[in-house]
Each structure stands twice: as structure tokens, then as C-alpha cells.
Amino acid sequence: MPKTVVLKIKRQAGPDERPHWEEFEIPYQERLNVLFCLQTIQRNPVNRLGKPTSAPVWDQSCLEEVCGACTMIVNNVVRQACTALVDDLEQPIVLEPLTKFPLIKDLMVDRKRFFDDLTKSKTWVSIDGTHALGAGPGCSQELQQLRYALARCMTCGCCLEVCPQYGLERPFVGAAVLAQVRLFNVHPTGAMQADERLEEMSKPGGITDCGNAQNCVRVCPKEIPLTESIAALGRQMVGYGLRKFFSKS
Amino acid sequence: MSERAIIVVGGGLAGLMATIRICELGHPVKLFSYVPVKRSHSVTAQGGINASINVLGEGDSPQIHFEETIVGSDFLANQPPAKGMCDDAPNIVYLLDRMGVPFNRTPEGNLDFRGFGGTLYHRTAFAGATTGQQLMYALDEQVRRYEAEGLVEKFEYWSMQNILKDSEGRCRGIAALNMPTMEVVAFRAPAVVMAVGGPGLVFGRTTNSMINTGSAVIRAFKSGARFANPEFVQVHPTAIAGLDKRRLISESVRAEGGRVWTYKDGKKWYFFEEMYPAYGNLVPRDIASKVIHDIVVNQGLGPDGGRYVYLDVSHIDDDVLRRKLSGVLEIYEKFMGEDPYHNPMKVYPAVHYSMGGLWIDYNQMTSVPGLYAVGECDYEYHGANRLGANSLLSCIYAGRIVGAPAVEYASQELPDIADSALAEVVGREEQAFEEVFASDGEENAYLIQDEMGEMMDRDVTIVRENATLDKVAAKLEDLDAQAARIGLRDKGRRMNAEAIFARELRDRLLYAKMIVKAARAREESRGAHYKPTFPKRNDDEWLKTTLVDYSAEELKISYEPVDISLLPLRERRYDVKH
Ligand SMILES: Cc1cc2nc3c(=O)[nH]c(=O)nc-3n(C[C@H](O)[C@H](O)[C@H](O)COP(=O)(O)OP(=O)(O)OC[C@H]3O[C@@H](n4cnc5c(N)ncnc54)[C@H](O)[C@@H]3O)c2cc1C
Ligand code: SF4
Ligand code: SF4
Ligand code: FES
């Protein structure tokens, strides 16, 4: 049983600064997660060489893997730091920021583009208003289960980090957005705007950019059926293409 | 975007709903949030949202919901707003359903409902065990829709530092910190809605998220916004201990049949079921936490002398558990490394929710004209104890009703507020940061935070004794003095989490002082406020709302009557049906 935990953290004061590595050693405790390691460093920001330093900066909120904030690369695997338990990890524990988003500082990145792509894809139900209009459409238990499974996506970006087609300079929206499009296209009311979403997803950056590498589905912490959703969306796209073709002719 | 835009600070359920309503009325919004709004604390809510829709034909009604809410509040909630909330609840749940929240369904395809604490009806709509997340996403999507139309402009990773006031004392905007660049900027606005959530961090490790800093409300408080009922802090009976936080095991687990027990005389003792035959494991939270505390601390009956009791679902069908509770059980499994489907979970009470908050009128306006408050940061609706699944409801209800009055208020012509007034507020905030940057004392802000949190959690939660509260008050003064002598390690001018934290710590210390002072003053027991020396509710002397006003010398406490115009006082009992 190790008495200490060694962390090797990629530090970078800002996007234009040079990155460097810094190691820390903290006391071991049972059921320690990576986030508590970082919190421990805040309480005594001295690195492994015994040199006072600043504590690394990272993103966090819920501490229970439901907000998606603390996503980072832990020992080469993209995941949430709050559910990364030290007992399950090799040491030194190597922490790096996500690479597919602009860096803010140290382990914190700005995933704004991800949110903007959701907006672009019109993943919402176009309700008539918030006034009393009675219940929504009935829904079978099976459909609810499917919608719930898709709706648990916490915009964490794990699937984007590992996708060979996704990148800062490239238009592809990535698996999570495609799955959200499917979610709204299967909703009884959302389906009324399905073609608008499909139109958006037929443009560059949409579904045809997916190379079907299936990396995404393997890293999703919420087990969102990503590749299945991309395939389902592909089928919707065929129907949409036909509709479009015939409405033109 | 024009300076016509109303500012909403906070993008949890309350802030998002307020934004939607304001936009729906055709008015633009600038939406500020500490984190990208979709990551707000509301996503952690597990159990559900109350609405008396009576799908199961039990004879439930909004009137019964209202009465149970008031009894649950130990009669400290103003009754007309609580009634308004319960009456509107069915509309709210239907609205969320129309927005696409994947609520669980009955075989007929209707909304399904579960039981919850403090009621015998199935009144709680739920989406698996991540209801808050699902509600958040639905509202986030609607806000996104208005964003696409150009009505919403988001400022994420921005932190409100203060409100701007004009010479008449009206709120005319905010000063906010762009955290990545550490730049303070002032924004004019015809009205400001604060939806900044609860103060979890005041109690250190709680069920709350790390963004529940308690700071923003204190900035408003110091700028003249009145506070109400800070002493009423909910301790949830069932959470799991962790180094970094206490993770909630939702009341829905008991609503779906989970049983709480410990050993007594070598046998399993289902103490809630024995003590409260009518409500059993679903007694309200204030009572449940007090009972567990008594059994574990006073009677020493935690299993193996440990600081926990068992919450057991191992008798429930795996299939049901997976369909209705997997989100919660997953948390237990991930963090405790044990299978909760077949082993009883170890749980203990933890600080969870603040009933108190900024004082507001029935239009959600604070004591500062033009400044509104909605959600967990307001004091309305829950009195001395909140019923489970009523918070998501009150957040959305408040966001819904604030829209019209805020837009109306914002439509009046007011004399322009001078640039110099803006510059002055920015200058003050910058100065405060400069002082933090210059500090090179020996203290560490995070360690002071730990000391404050541990003390508040130990001494100012389930049981309150005047002598202890006096010691805590003195210690808080010491900690405040210590906090003035911190040494900042990170001197960087970009996303300086340490500098931000250090400033917020002083706010939390003030919040803590306010809680302690109000708790010290209230010489009775009511809801979450329990003093063994004054063990009973005392309506003759204490049926009144605590008000706190800031002044640099001392916090001023006064009281106002509770509006009990709709339901007569009665004894609060859960051993029999009422
Ligand atoms: C684990 C858990 C489970 C729960 N389950 C339930 C449940 O099942 N049912 C129920 O009814 N209630 C539940 N609750 C309570 C409920 O979730 C909260 O009371 C509610 O979500 C609060 O919402 P809010 O909109 O007021 O604030 P929050 O969701 O806390 O949002 C606050 C917002 O303010 C922003 N903010 C804060 N400070 C600043 C600042 N200085 N500048 C800019 N922005 C700022 C944040 O970024 C955030 O967007 C639960 C609570 C917890 C902790
Ligand atoms: S299948 Fe491959 S290319 Fe397509 S989204 Fe997933 S990881 Fe990217
Ligand atoms: S699909 Fe999964 S991995 Fe991708 S953002 Fe959503 S939760 Fe994260
Ligand atoms: S802090 Fe929310 S997912 Fe880790």
C-alpha cells in the first residue's frame, strides 16, 4: 500500500505560454480521487522538489460526474477527474488538459465551441410558449428509456477528444451533437423540426464527416449509444435526402 | 446587445427559467454564470419535482400539496406564495414535459410519479435519478433557442462582483469579473435578477457543488440587500462521506422502498418505521436527520460504533432499481466501491440546502429596487424546512413569475447612470483584487476554509447550543482576522482561482457569522433549527421571519410577521396521518 501519491501535472499559465511538467507528492488516503489530490495541493502548494509553487487550476463543480466540468486526461485516458480513484491508477498519475479545445490555464479548457455546435444543430423542442397548454405528447416506456439514455450526455467532450475527425481547425461537430440531433428527432414534437436539423447535419461538419472509427463510444462515461445513434441518424438522412429530392422535382 | 438587456446572474434552473420568461416577453437578457450554464449545480438534483397531478388517482390536489408544504415548513413560509407555487406546479411539470424532459412513464404513457418525504401521495415527477440534470438540459435548450435568435448573450466563466446602484439606491447593473482574464467590467442594466444558488461551501464538505460559494449574495447584502432566515439550513439525512464532498443518496431511494436501519440489541432496528408508523422512512428531513444524529451520536448505535446507519434497497427487484434509481446507485458504486444493489449503503446526514436567502417581496424583488432574487438564493417558499422535490419546483416557479414584473420595472425611463459611477465600482473591485495580489502573509485561504467549514458543520447544523454558538462566533472573528493575513502563491493575472477563492472566503465568513447570529437569537426549535434548551416551537414569540441588514459595525437583526392568512396553525406530527 503506497503511503504517498505522486502526480505529474502539465502546467501552462495561458494559451501563449510554454507548457512544463511539475510533480507533486501528497499523503495517501483511502478512497482518494484525483480531484481531492488537486485540492490537497491547494492546501500546500509545494512541488516534489520542495519548491513553493502555485496550485494548478482546473474546472470542477458537481464532484459526482454529472456536470462534466472536470474532464481531463488522466494517465492518457480522457475522463472525469472526480470519479478517477487513486486506487485504480498507476503512479505517477499524469494529468493533462483536453487537447481539442482552447486552453484557459493548466488543466482548464474552454469548451464553448461544443455548446455553440449544439445551438447550431437546433437541438431543442420548439414549444409555443411557457403558458399552460396541458400535458406534452404521451410517450411509451420504451421511447422514454431511449430518450433518457441519450439525454444524459453532460457535454463533457470525452468523445470529441478521442475522435480522429474532431479538431479545433475542423468543422466536424462530433458524436455527442449527432446523438442530440437524434434525441430531438425521435421526440414526438421535436420530430416536427427534424428536417431542419437534418439539413444542418448534411452540411460540411455534419454526419458525413464521421469516419466511423468508433473511438467515441468507448470513452463515453454515460454510455450514450453514440455509434448506434450516428447510424440511426444516417438512416434518417437517407429519408431526408429522398424527401428533398422529390420536393425539388 | 443594447443596455436594455436585463441581467440575469446564474444559470441554474431559476436563472434559466427567468431568462426564458424575460425573452418570451420580448426583452433581451445578458446571462452571467460562474460556469457554463449547463454545468450549474442544479444538474446534481436526483429525486424529482413535485406537482399534484393525481395521475394515480389517489385524490391528491394542489391544496393538499400546499398544506403539506406549510406544515413541512413548520409554518414559517409565507402562505400566499407557497400556495401560488403549488397551484402552478402541474403547469410547470407539463411545460417541462412539452420541452422534452424524458420523465419516467406509466404503462399508458402518462407521466409517472413517485413518493417523497413529508407526504403520503405520489406527487414527484422524475427522470430516472437525474431529474435536475434533465430539467436543466431542457431549460438550457430553450435558452439556446433564444440565444440563436439573438435575445440572449451569455457571459460564462464570469463572476458577479457587485451590484451598481444609483444615487436613489436603485440597482442599475453589475460589476463582473471575467475570470480567464481577471478583468473587472461594469454592465448597465435596467434590472438585475440574481439566481446564484445556495451557500454550500459555508459548511465545507456538503452535498453541494463547488460553485455554491455563497459569495454573490453577500456582495449584494453588503450593498444593501436585506437577508432573511439565514439560520434555516437543511441537513439531508442520507449522504455518503467522502474526502472532497458528501454525496447525496436521494430521498427517492426511500420513496422507492429503501429502508433505514441499524442494530439494536443484536437485531435490525428499523427506527423510522417504529417511531413514525404513518410516514416511516419518509419523515421530513429535519426530523430524519435529528433522529439519525441522536441514534449515532447520543446512543452510540451506529453499526460497529461507526458514524453511519444503513440505507437498504437489497430487498427491491434489481430491474426496478435499474429503471428508477440507477443514477444514484451508480454514485454509491463509483465512490464507495461497493455494490448497493445487494449490500446496505452506509449513510449519514450532511448539509444540503439553504431555506434562507435574500429577502424578497411577492414579485421576487429584493429590498434594493431593481434587484430581484430567484431560486435557492431567495428565502421564500420553504420556511423552516423544505420538503423534498419542492426546490426544483420553487426555482422554476420563481423564475417563471419574476419575468413579468422585472420586464415591467425595466421598461420605466430612469436618468442615465454616469460613467464615473461605473468606473468607481470597477475601481473598488480592482483595488480589492490588488490587495489580494499584494498579500504575502503566512495564512492559506484553503486551510481557513477547511477550519470554518468543519466548525460550521459540527456546531451549527442539527443541534445548536447557545454556548457553542458563542464560541463559534468568536472563532469566526479569529478566522476573519487570519483571512486578512493570507499569502497568495499564484500571482498570475490569468484565471487566478486562488485570488478569487481568497476574496470569496471573506464573504463566506460573513455568511457564517450571519447564520450564527440569527441562530443564537432564535430561542425556540422550528424545522431545521433545533435547540435542546428550547425544544419546542414557540408560535407566541417566534412565529416570525428573521431579517438581517448589513452595516460595517454589526449585523442588525429584526423580525417581521409570517403571512399565515390561508392555513391555521397546527401541531406538526408524522407518527399519524394528517
Ligand atoms: C445533490 C443534490 C440533490 C438535490 N435533489 C433535489 C431534488 O431531487 N429535488 C429538488 O426539488 N431539489 C433538489 N435539490 C436542491 C436543488 O437542486 C437546488 O436547490 C437547486 O438546483 C438550486 O437551483 P438554483 O437555480 O437556485 O441555483 P444553482 O443551480 O445552484 O445555480 C447557481 C448559478 O449561479 C451561478 N453563480 C453563482 N455565483 C455566481 C457569481 N458570483 N457570478 C456569476 N454566476 C454565479 C452559477 O454558475 C450557477 O449558474 C438537490 C440538491 C443537491 C445538492
Ligand atoms: S465514430 Fe469515430 S469519427 Fe465518428 S464520431 Fe465516433 S470517434 Fe469520431
Ligand atoms: S456523448 Fe458521452 S463522452 Fe460525449 S460529451 Fe456526451 S457524455 Fe461526454
Ligand atoms: S466535477 Fe462534475 S463531472 Fe467531475
Short mmCIF file of C-alpha atoms in Angstrom, two decimals, chain B residues 275-475:
data_model
loop_
_atom_site.label_atom_id
_atom_site.label_comp_id
_atom_site.label_asym_id
_atom_site.label_seq_id
_atom_site.Cartn_x
_atom_site.Cartn_y
_atom_site.Cartn_z
CA MET B 275 -41.14 5.83 15.61
CA TYR B 276 -43.27 7.20 12.77
CA PRO B 277 -45.66 4.44 11.75
CA ALA B 278 -47.58 6.70 9.34
CA TYR B 279 -44.69 8.20 7.35
CA GLY B 280 -41.94 5.71 8.21
CA ASN B 281 -38.78 6.22 6.19
CA LEU B 282 -40.29 9.30 4.58
CA VAL B 283 -40.47 11.61 7.58
CA PRO B 284 -39.30 15.11 6.60
CA ARG B 285 -35.59 15.77 6.53
CA ASP B 286 -35.24 17.90 9.64
CA ILE B 287 -36.80 15.14 11.73
CA ALA B 288 -34.96 12.28 9.99
CA SER B 289 -31.57 13.93 10.43
CA LYS B 290 -32.23 14.66 14.09
CA VAL B 291 -33.20 11.03 14.73
CA ILE B 292 -30.11 9.61 13.00
CA HIS B 293 -27.88 12.07 14.83
CA ASP B 294 -29.42 11.05 18.14
CA ILE B 295 -29.07 7.32 17.44
CA VAL B 296 -25.47 7.55 16.27
CA VAL B 297 -24.05 10.30 18.48
CA ASN B 298 -26.08 10.18 21.67
CA GLN B 299 -26.96 6.49 21.78
CA GLY B 300 -23.79 5.25 20.08
CA LEU B 301 -25.80 2.82 17.96
CA GLY B 302 -24.06 3.27 14.59
CA PRO B 303 -23.10 -0.20 13.27
CA ASP B 304 -19.69 -1.18 14.74
CA GLY B 305 -19.71 2.18 16.53
CA GLY B 306 -19.33 3.90 13.14
CA ARG B 307 -20.70 7.25 12.13
CA TYR B 308 -23.41 5.93 9.85
CA VAL B 309 -26.63 3.98 9.59
CA TYR B 310 -27.75 1.62 6.83
CA LEU B 311 -29.94 2.54 3.90
CA ASP B 312 -31.02 -0.69 2.34
CA VAL B 313 -32.51 -1.46 -1.08
CA SER B 314 -31.27 -5.02 -1.35
CA HIS B 315 -34.83 -6.36 -0.96
CA ILE B 316 -36.02 -4.46 -4.08
CA ASP B 317 -36.06 -6.02 -7.53
CA ASP B 318 -32.87 -5.26 -9.50
CA ASP B 319 -34.93 -4.35 -12.50
CA VAL B 320 -36.91 -1.66 -10.65
CA LEU B 321 -33.72 -0.30 -9.15
CA ARG B 322 -32.08 -0.02 -12.54
CA ARG B 323 -35.04 1.71 -14.14
CA LYS B 324 -35.70 4.21 -11.38
CA LEU B 325 -32.58 4.66 -9.28
CA SER B 326 -29.52 3.71 -11.31
CA GLY B 327 -28.23 7.32 -11.39
CA VAL B 328 -27.96 7.41 -7.57
CA LEU B 329 -26.82 3.86 -7.04
CA GLU B 330 -24.13 4.45 -9.66
CA ILE B 331 -22.74 7.25 -7.50
CA TYR B 332 -22.56 4.93 -4.49
CA GLU B 333 -20.91 2.22 -6.54
CA LYS B 334 -18.36 4.53 -8.13
CA PHE B 335 -17.27 6.28 -4.98
CA MET B 336 -17.65 3.60 -2.30
CA GLY B 337 -16.55 0.69 -4.47
CA GLU B 338 -19.42 -1.44 -3.13
CA ASP B 339 -22.47 -2.88 -4.83
CA PRO B 340 -25.54 -1.09 -3.39
CA TYR B 341 -27.94 -3.40 -5.20
CA HIS B 342 -27.06 -6.19 -2.80
CA ASN B 343 -25.42 -4.52 0.21
CA PRO B 344 -26.90 -1.89 2.53
CA MET B 345 -25.41 1.57 1.95
CA LYS B 346 -23.65 3.45 4.73
CA VAL B 347 -25.18 6.90 5.07
CA TYR B 348 -25.10 9.87 7.40
CA PRO B 349 -26.68 13.36 7.43
CA ALA B 350 -25.00 16.19 5.50
CA VAL B 351 -25.68 19.87 4.89
CA HIS B 352 -27.80 20.17 1.79
CA TYR B 353 -29.87 23.29 1.24
CA SER B 354 -30.49 26.79 2.49
CA MET B 355 -34.07 27.77 3.20
CA GLY B 356 -32.92 31.30 3.97
CA GLY B 357 -31.66 33.78 1.42
CA LEU B 358 -32.17 37.27 0.11
CA TRP B 359 -35.40 38.80 1.34
CA ILE B 360 -37.90 39.36 -1.49
CA ASP B 361 -41.41 40.68 -1.91
CA TYR B 362 -44.17 38.74 -3.66
CA ASN B 363 -42.74 39.86 -7.03
CA GLN B 364 -39.31 38.43 -6.14
CA MET B 365 -37.84 41.92 -5.72
CA THR B 366 -35.21 42.33 -3.01
CA SER B 367 -35.08 45.32 -0.69
CA VAL B 368 -32.98 47.06 -3.37
CA PRO B 369 -35.31 48.35 -6.11
CA GLY B 370 -34.50 46.78 -9.48
CA LEU B 371 -32.68 43.83 -7.91
CA TYR B 372 -34.59 40.54 -7.95
CA ALA B 373 -33.68 37.16 -6.48
CA VAL B 374 -34.90 33.71 -7.54
CA GLY B 375 -34.08 30.12 -6.66
CA GLU B 376 -32.15 28.81 -3.70
CA CYS B 377 -30.72 32.28 -3.07
CA ASP B 378 -34.15 33.68 -2.18
CA TYR B 379 -35.79 32.96 1.18
CA GLU B 380 -39.36 32.37 0.06
CA TYR B 381 -41.42 29.15 -0.12
CA HIS B 382 -39.81 26.74 2.36
CA GLY B 383 -39.85 28.40 5.78
CA ALA B 384 -38.01 26.41 8.43
CA ASN B 385 -37.76 23.18 6.45
CA ARG B 386 -38.11 22.35 2.78
CA LEU B 387 -39.92 19.25 1.59
CA GLY B 388 -38.05 17.07 -0.87
CA ALA B 389 -38.66 17.81 -4.56
CA ASN B 390 -40.05 21.25 -3.73
CA SER B 391 -36.83 23.06 -4.58
CA LEU B 392 -36.67 22.34 -8.28
CA LEU B 393 -40.26 23.49 -8.22
CA SER B 394 -39.64 26.72 -6.33
CA CYS B 395 -36.65 27.56 -8.55
CA ILE B 396 -38.66 27.20 -11.72
CA TYR B 397 -41.73 28.86 -10.26
CA ALA B 398 -39.74 31.88 -9.10
CA GLY B 399 -38.04 32.12 -12.48
CA ARG B 400 -41.45 31.99 -14.10
CA ILE B 401 -43.10 34.69 -12.03
CA VAL B 402 -40.17 37.11 -11.94
CA GLY B 403 -40.29 37.71 -15.70
CA ALA B 404 -43.31 39.97 -15.96
CA PRO B 405 -42.57 42.30 -13.04
CA ALA B 406 -38.88 42.54 -13.97
CA VAL B 407 -39.71 43.46 -17.57
CA GLU B 408 -42.29 45.97 -16.40
CA TYR B 409 -39.83 47.52 -13.98
CA ALA B 410 -37.17 47.60 -16.70
CA SER B 411 -39.47 49.49 -19.03
CA GLN B 412 -39.55 52.68 -16.98
CA GLU B 413 -37.40 55.63 -18.02
CA LEU B 414 -34.68 56.32 -15.49
CA PRO B 415 -31.99 59.01 -15.65
CA ASP B 416 -28.76 57.66 -17.07
CA ILE B 417 -26.23 56.38 -14.59
CA ALA B 418 -22.94 58.21 -15.08
CA ASP B 419 -19.81 56.55 -16.45
CA SER B 420 -17.98 57.81 -13.40
CA ALA B 421 -20.28 55.78 -11.16
CA LEU B 422 -19.41 52.67 -13.13
CA ALA B 423 -15.73 53.46 -13.05
CA GLU B 424 -15.90 53.88 -9.31
CA VAL B 425 -17.35 50.42 -8.69
CA VAL B 426 -14.86 48.84 -11.08
CA GLY B 427 -12.06 50.71 -9.33
CA ARG B 428 -13.19 49.44 -5.93
CA GLU B 429 -13.32 45.84 -7.10
CA GLU B 430 -9.94 46.12 -8.83
CA GLN B 431 -8.48 47.60 -5.71
CA ALA B 432 -9.79 44.70 -3.65
CA PHE B 433 -8.09 42.27 -6.03
CA GLU B 434 -4.87 44.28 -5.93
CA GLU B 435 -4.85 43.90 -2.17
CA VAL B 436 -5.21 40.15 -2.52
CA PHE B 437 -2.45 40.05 -5.13
CA ALA B 438 -0.17 42.03 -2.85
CA SER B 439 -0.80 39.82 0.18
CA ASP B 440 2.17 37.80 1.32
CA GLY B 441 1.23 36.74 4.82
CA GLU B 442 1.61 33.25 6.23
CA GLU B 443 -2.00 32.02 6.06
CA ASN B 444 -3.52 29.75 3.39
CA ALA B 445 -7.08 30.59 2.34
CA TYR B 446 -7.97 26.96 1.69
CA LEU B 447 -6.94 25.91 5.19
CA ILE B 448 -9.03 28.68 6.73
CA GLN B 449 -11.90 27.49 4.58
CA ASP B 450 -11.49 23.97 5.96
CA GLU B 451 -11.48 25.20 9.53
CA MET B 452 -14.59 27.30 9.01
CA GLY B 453 -16.40 24.52 7.16
CA GLU B 454 -15.62 21.84 9.74
CA MET B 455 -16.67 24.06 12.60
CA MET B 456 -19.91 25.16 10.97
CA ASP B 457 -20.71 21.59 10.04
CA ARG B 458 -20.02 20.32 13.55
CA ASP B 459 -21.52 23.09 15.65
CA VAL B 460 -24.20 24.90 13.65
CA THR B 461 -26.21 22.16 11.99
CA ILE B 462 -28.55 19.60 13.57
CA VAL B 463 -28.14 20.58 17.22
CA ARG B 464 -27.48 24.16 18.33
CA GLU B 465 -26.48 25.22 21.82
CA ASN B 466 -26.10 28.87 22.73
CA ALA B 467 -22.77 28.38 24.48
CA THR B 468 -21.35 26.63 21.43
CA LEU B 469 -22.72 29.27 19.09
CA ASP B 470 -20.96 31.94 21.13
CA LYS B 471 -17.66 30.10 20.75
CA VAL B 472 -18.23 29.70 17.04
CA ALA B 473 -18.96 33.41 16.68
CA ALA B 474 -15.69 34.26 18.42
CA LYS B 475 -13.76 31.79 16.31
#
